[in-house]
Backbone as numpy.savetxt, mean C-alpha at the origin, in Angstrom:
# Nx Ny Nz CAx CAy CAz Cx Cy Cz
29.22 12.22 12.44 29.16 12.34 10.99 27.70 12.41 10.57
27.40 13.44 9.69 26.17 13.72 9.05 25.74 12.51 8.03
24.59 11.68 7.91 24.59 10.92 6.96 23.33 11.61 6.22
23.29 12.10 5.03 22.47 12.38 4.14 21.38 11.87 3.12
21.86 10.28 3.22 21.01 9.52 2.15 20.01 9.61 2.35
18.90 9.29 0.88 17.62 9.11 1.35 17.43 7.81 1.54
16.22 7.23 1.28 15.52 6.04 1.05 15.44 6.17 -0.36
15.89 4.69 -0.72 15.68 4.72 -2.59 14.33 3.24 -2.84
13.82 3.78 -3.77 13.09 2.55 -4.44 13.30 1.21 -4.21
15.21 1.36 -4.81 15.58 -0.06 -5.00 15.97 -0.81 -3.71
15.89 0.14 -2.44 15.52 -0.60 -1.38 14.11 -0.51 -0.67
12.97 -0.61 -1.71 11.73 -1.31 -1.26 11.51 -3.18 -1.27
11.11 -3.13 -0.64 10.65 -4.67 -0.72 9.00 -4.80 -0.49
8.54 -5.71 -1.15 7.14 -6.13 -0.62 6.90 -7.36 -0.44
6.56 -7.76 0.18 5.47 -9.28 0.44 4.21 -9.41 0.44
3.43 -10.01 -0.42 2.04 -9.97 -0.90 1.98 -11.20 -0.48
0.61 -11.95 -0.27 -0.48 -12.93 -0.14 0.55 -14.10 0.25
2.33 -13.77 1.25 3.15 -14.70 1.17 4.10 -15.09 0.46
4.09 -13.68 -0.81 5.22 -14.32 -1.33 5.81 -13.05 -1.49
7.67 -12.78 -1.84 7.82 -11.92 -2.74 7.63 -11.03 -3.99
7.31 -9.78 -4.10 6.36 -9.45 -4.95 8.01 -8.76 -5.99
8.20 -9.59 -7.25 9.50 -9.14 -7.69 9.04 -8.69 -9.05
7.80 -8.22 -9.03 7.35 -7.08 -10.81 6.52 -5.99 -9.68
7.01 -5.45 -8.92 6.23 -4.41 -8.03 7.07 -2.88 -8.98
5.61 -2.34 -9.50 6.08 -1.06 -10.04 5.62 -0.15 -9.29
5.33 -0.15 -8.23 4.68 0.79 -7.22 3.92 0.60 -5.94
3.39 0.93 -4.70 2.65 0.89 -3.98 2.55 2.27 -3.29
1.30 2.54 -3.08 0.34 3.74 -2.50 -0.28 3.26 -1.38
0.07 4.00 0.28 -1.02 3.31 0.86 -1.19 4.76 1.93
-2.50 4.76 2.55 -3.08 5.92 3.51 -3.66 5.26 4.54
-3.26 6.22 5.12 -4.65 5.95 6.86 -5.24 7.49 6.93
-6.62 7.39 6.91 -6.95 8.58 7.36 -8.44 8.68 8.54
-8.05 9.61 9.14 -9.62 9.57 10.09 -10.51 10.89 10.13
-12.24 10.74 10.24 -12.48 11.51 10.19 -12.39 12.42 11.54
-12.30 13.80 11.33 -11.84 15.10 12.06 -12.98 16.19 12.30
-13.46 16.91 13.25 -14.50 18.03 13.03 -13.71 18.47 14.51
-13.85 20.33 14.37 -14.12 20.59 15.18 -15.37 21.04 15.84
-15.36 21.14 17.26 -16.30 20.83 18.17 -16.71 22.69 18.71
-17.73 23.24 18.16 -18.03 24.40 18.92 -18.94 24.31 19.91
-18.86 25.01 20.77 -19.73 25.19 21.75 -19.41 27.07 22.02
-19.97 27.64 22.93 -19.76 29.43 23.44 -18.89 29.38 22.91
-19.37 30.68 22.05 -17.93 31.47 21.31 -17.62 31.39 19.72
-16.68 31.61 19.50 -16.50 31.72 17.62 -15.09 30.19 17.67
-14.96 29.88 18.64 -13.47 29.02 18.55 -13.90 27.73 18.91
-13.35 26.61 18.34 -13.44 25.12 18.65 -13.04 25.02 20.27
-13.66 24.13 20.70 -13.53 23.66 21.96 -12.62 22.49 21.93
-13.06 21.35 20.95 -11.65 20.55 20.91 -11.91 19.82 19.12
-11.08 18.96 19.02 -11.57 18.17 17.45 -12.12 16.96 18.09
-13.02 16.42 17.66 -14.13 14.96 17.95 -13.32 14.16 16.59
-13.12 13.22 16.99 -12.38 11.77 15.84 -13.75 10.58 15.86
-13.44 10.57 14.64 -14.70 9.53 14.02 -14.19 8.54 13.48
-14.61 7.90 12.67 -13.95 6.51 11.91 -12.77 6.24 10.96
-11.55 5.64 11.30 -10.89 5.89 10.57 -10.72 4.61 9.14
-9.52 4.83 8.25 -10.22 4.38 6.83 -8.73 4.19 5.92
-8.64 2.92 5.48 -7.62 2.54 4.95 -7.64 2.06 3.91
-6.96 2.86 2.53 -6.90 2.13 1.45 -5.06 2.75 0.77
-5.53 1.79 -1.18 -3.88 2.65 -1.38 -4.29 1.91 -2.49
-3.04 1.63 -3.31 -3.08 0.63 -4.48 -1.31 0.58 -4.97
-2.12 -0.59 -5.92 -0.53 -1.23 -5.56 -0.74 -1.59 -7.58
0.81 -1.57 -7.84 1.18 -1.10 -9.42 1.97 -2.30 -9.31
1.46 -3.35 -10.69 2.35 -4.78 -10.77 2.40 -5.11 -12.58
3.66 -5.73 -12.45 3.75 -6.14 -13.87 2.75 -7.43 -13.91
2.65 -7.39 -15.21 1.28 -8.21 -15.80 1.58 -9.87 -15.29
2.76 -10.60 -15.49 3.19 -11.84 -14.47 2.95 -11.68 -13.21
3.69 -10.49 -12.34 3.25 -10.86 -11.10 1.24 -10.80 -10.56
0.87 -10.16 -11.81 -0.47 -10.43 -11.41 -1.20 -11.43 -11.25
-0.33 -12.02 -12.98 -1.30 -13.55 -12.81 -0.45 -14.35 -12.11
0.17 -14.30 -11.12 0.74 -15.23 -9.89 -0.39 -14.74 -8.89
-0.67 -13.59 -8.59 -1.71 -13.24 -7.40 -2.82 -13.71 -7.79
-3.33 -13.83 -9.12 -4.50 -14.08 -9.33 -4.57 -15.45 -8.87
-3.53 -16.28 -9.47 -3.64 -17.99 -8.97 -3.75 -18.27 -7.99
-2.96 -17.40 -6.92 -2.77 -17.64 -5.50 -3.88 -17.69 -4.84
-4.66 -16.51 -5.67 -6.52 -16.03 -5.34 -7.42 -17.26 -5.66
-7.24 -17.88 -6.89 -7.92 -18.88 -6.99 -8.62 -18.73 -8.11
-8.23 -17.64 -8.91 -8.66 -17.35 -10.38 -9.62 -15.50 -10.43
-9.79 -15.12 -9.19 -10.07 -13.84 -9.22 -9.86 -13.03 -7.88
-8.55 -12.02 -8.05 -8.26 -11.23 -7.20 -9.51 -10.40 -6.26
-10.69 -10.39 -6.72 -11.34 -9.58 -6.30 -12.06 -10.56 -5.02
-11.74 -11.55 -4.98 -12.11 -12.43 -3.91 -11.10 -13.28 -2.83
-10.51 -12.32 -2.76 -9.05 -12.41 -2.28 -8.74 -11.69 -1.41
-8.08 -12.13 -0.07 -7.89 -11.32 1.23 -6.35 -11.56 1.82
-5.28 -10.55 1.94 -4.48 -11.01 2.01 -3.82 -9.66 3.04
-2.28 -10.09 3.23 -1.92 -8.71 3.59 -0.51 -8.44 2.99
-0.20 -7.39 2.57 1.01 -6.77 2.09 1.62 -6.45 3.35
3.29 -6.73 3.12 4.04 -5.93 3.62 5.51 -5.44 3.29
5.56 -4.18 3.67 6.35 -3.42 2.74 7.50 -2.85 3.71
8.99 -2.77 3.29 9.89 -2.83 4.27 10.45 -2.09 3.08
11.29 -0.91 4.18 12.25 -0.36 3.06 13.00 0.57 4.19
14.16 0.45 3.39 15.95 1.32 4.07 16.56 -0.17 3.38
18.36 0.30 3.96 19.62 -0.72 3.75 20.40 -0.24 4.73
19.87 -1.43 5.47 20.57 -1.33 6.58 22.62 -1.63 6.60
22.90 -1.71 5.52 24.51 -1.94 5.36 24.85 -0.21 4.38
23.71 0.82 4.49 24.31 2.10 3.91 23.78 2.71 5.28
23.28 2.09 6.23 23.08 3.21 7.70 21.60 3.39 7.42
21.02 3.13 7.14 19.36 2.99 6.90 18.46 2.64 7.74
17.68 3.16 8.76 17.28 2.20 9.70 15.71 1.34 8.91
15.70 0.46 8.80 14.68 -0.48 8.24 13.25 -0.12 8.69
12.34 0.75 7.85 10.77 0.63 8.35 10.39 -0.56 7.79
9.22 -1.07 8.24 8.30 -1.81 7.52 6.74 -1.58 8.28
6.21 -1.70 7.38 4.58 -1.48 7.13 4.12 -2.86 7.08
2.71 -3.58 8.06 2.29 -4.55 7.37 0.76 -4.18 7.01
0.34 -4.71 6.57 -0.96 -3.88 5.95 -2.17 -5.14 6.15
-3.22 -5.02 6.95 -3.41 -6.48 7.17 -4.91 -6.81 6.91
-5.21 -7.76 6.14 -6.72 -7.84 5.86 -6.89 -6.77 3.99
-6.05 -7.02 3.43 -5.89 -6.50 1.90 -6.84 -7.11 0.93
-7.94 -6.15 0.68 -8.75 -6.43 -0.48 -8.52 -6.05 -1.45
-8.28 -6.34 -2.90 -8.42 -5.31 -4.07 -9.76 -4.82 -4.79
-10.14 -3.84 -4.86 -11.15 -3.15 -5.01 -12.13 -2.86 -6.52
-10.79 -3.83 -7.14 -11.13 -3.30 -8.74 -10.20 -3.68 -9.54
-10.40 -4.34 -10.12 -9.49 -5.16 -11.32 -9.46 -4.79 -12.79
-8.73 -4.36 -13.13 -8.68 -3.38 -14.94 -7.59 -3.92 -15.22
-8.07 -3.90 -17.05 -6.68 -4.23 -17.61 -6.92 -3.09 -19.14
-5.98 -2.59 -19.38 -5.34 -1.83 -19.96 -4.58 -2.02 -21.19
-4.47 -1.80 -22.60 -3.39 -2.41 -23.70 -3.43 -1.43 -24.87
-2.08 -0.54 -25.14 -2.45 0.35 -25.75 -1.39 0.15 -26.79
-1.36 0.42 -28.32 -0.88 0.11 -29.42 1.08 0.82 -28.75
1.96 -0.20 -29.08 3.51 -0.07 -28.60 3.57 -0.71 -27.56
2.98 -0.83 -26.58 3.01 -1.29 -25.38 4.16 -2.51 -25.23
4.97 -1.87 -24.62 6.14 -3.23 -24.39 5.87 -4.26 -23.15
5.14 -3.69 -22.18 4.96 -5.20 -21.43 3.45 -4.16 -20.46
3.13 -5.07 -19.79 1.58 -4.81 -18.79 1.45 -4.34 -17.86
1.27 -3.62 -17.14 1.07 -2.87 -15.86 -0.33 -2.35 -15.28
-0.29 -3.43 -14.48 -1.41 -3.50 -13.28 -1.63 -2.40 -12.26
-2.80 -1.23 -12.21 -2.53 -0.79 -11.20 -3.66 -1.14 -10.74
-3.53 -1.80 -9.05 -5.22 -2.51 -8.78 -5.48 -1.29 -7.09
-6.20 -0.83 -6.85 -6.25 -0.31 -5.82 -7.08 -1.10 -5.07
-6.98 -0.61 -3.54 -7.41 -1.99 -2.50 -7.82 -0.76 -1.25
-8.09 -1.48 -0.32 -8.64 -1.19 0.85 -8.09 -2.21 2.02
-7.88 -1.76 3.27 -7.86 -3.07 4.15 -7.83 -2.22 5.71
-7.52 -3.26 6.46 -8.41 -3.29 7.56 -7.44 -2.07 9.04
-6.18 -2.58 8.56 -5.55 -1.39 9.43 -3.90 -2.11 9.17
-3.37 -1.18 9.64 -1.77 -0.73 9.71 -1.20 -1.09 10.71
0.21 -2.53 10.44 0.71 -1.99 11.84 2.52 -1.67 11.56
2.89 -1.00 12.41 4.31 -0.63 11.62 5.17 -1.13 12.92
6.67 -1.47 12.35 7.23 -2.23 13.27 8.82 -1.57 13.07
């Protein structure tokens, strides 16, 4: 039997700095490394040379779950080291479960935002950290 589903939102989960993260309006995260190719004789690459690779993303929170991270931080996120991890499928619709842990999580930049209607707060803080491991 063909199973077609995707992965939905409402089976993301996250875990931040240890706890459940339950005002998560988003998370963004990358690995990337640097790439060149390598000439030597001729007009064509000989092979690609890999250089340093580089991890960041950011992560979108309602205005409570921030100031829970902030406390957890000790009154400022920006001095704060933690690691996210992010698990998503359902495994009772045939889903096989990824999860991401993300380890050594800095946030990079702290803004706040408030614009006339505004029904509630949304945090988007972007971060950096140290590397990826997936399980």
């Amino acid at each position: 039997m063909f199973n077609s589903r995707e992965y939905e939102w409402s089976d993301v989960k996250a875990v931040m700095a240890g706890r459940l993260v339950t005002g998560l309006r988003g998370i963004k995260y990358s690995s990337k490394q640097e790439k060149e190719a390598l000439y030597a004789k001729g007009n064509k690459p000989h092979s690609i040379q890999k250089g340093n690779k580089t991890y960041d993303g950011e992560i979108t929170l309602l205005q409570s779950e921030y100031e829970a991270l902030r406390k957890a931080a000790g009154g400022d996120v920006l001095d704060a080291s933690f690691n996210i991890t992010v698990a998503y499928g359902n495994a009772s619709k045939g889903d096989a479960i990824v999860t991401d842990t993300l380890i050594g999580v800095e946030i990079t930049e702290d803004n706040t935002e408030w614009k006339q209607g505004d029904k509630f707060q949304e945090k988007a803080l972007p971060f950096i950290f140290l590397d990826k491991k997936a399980l």
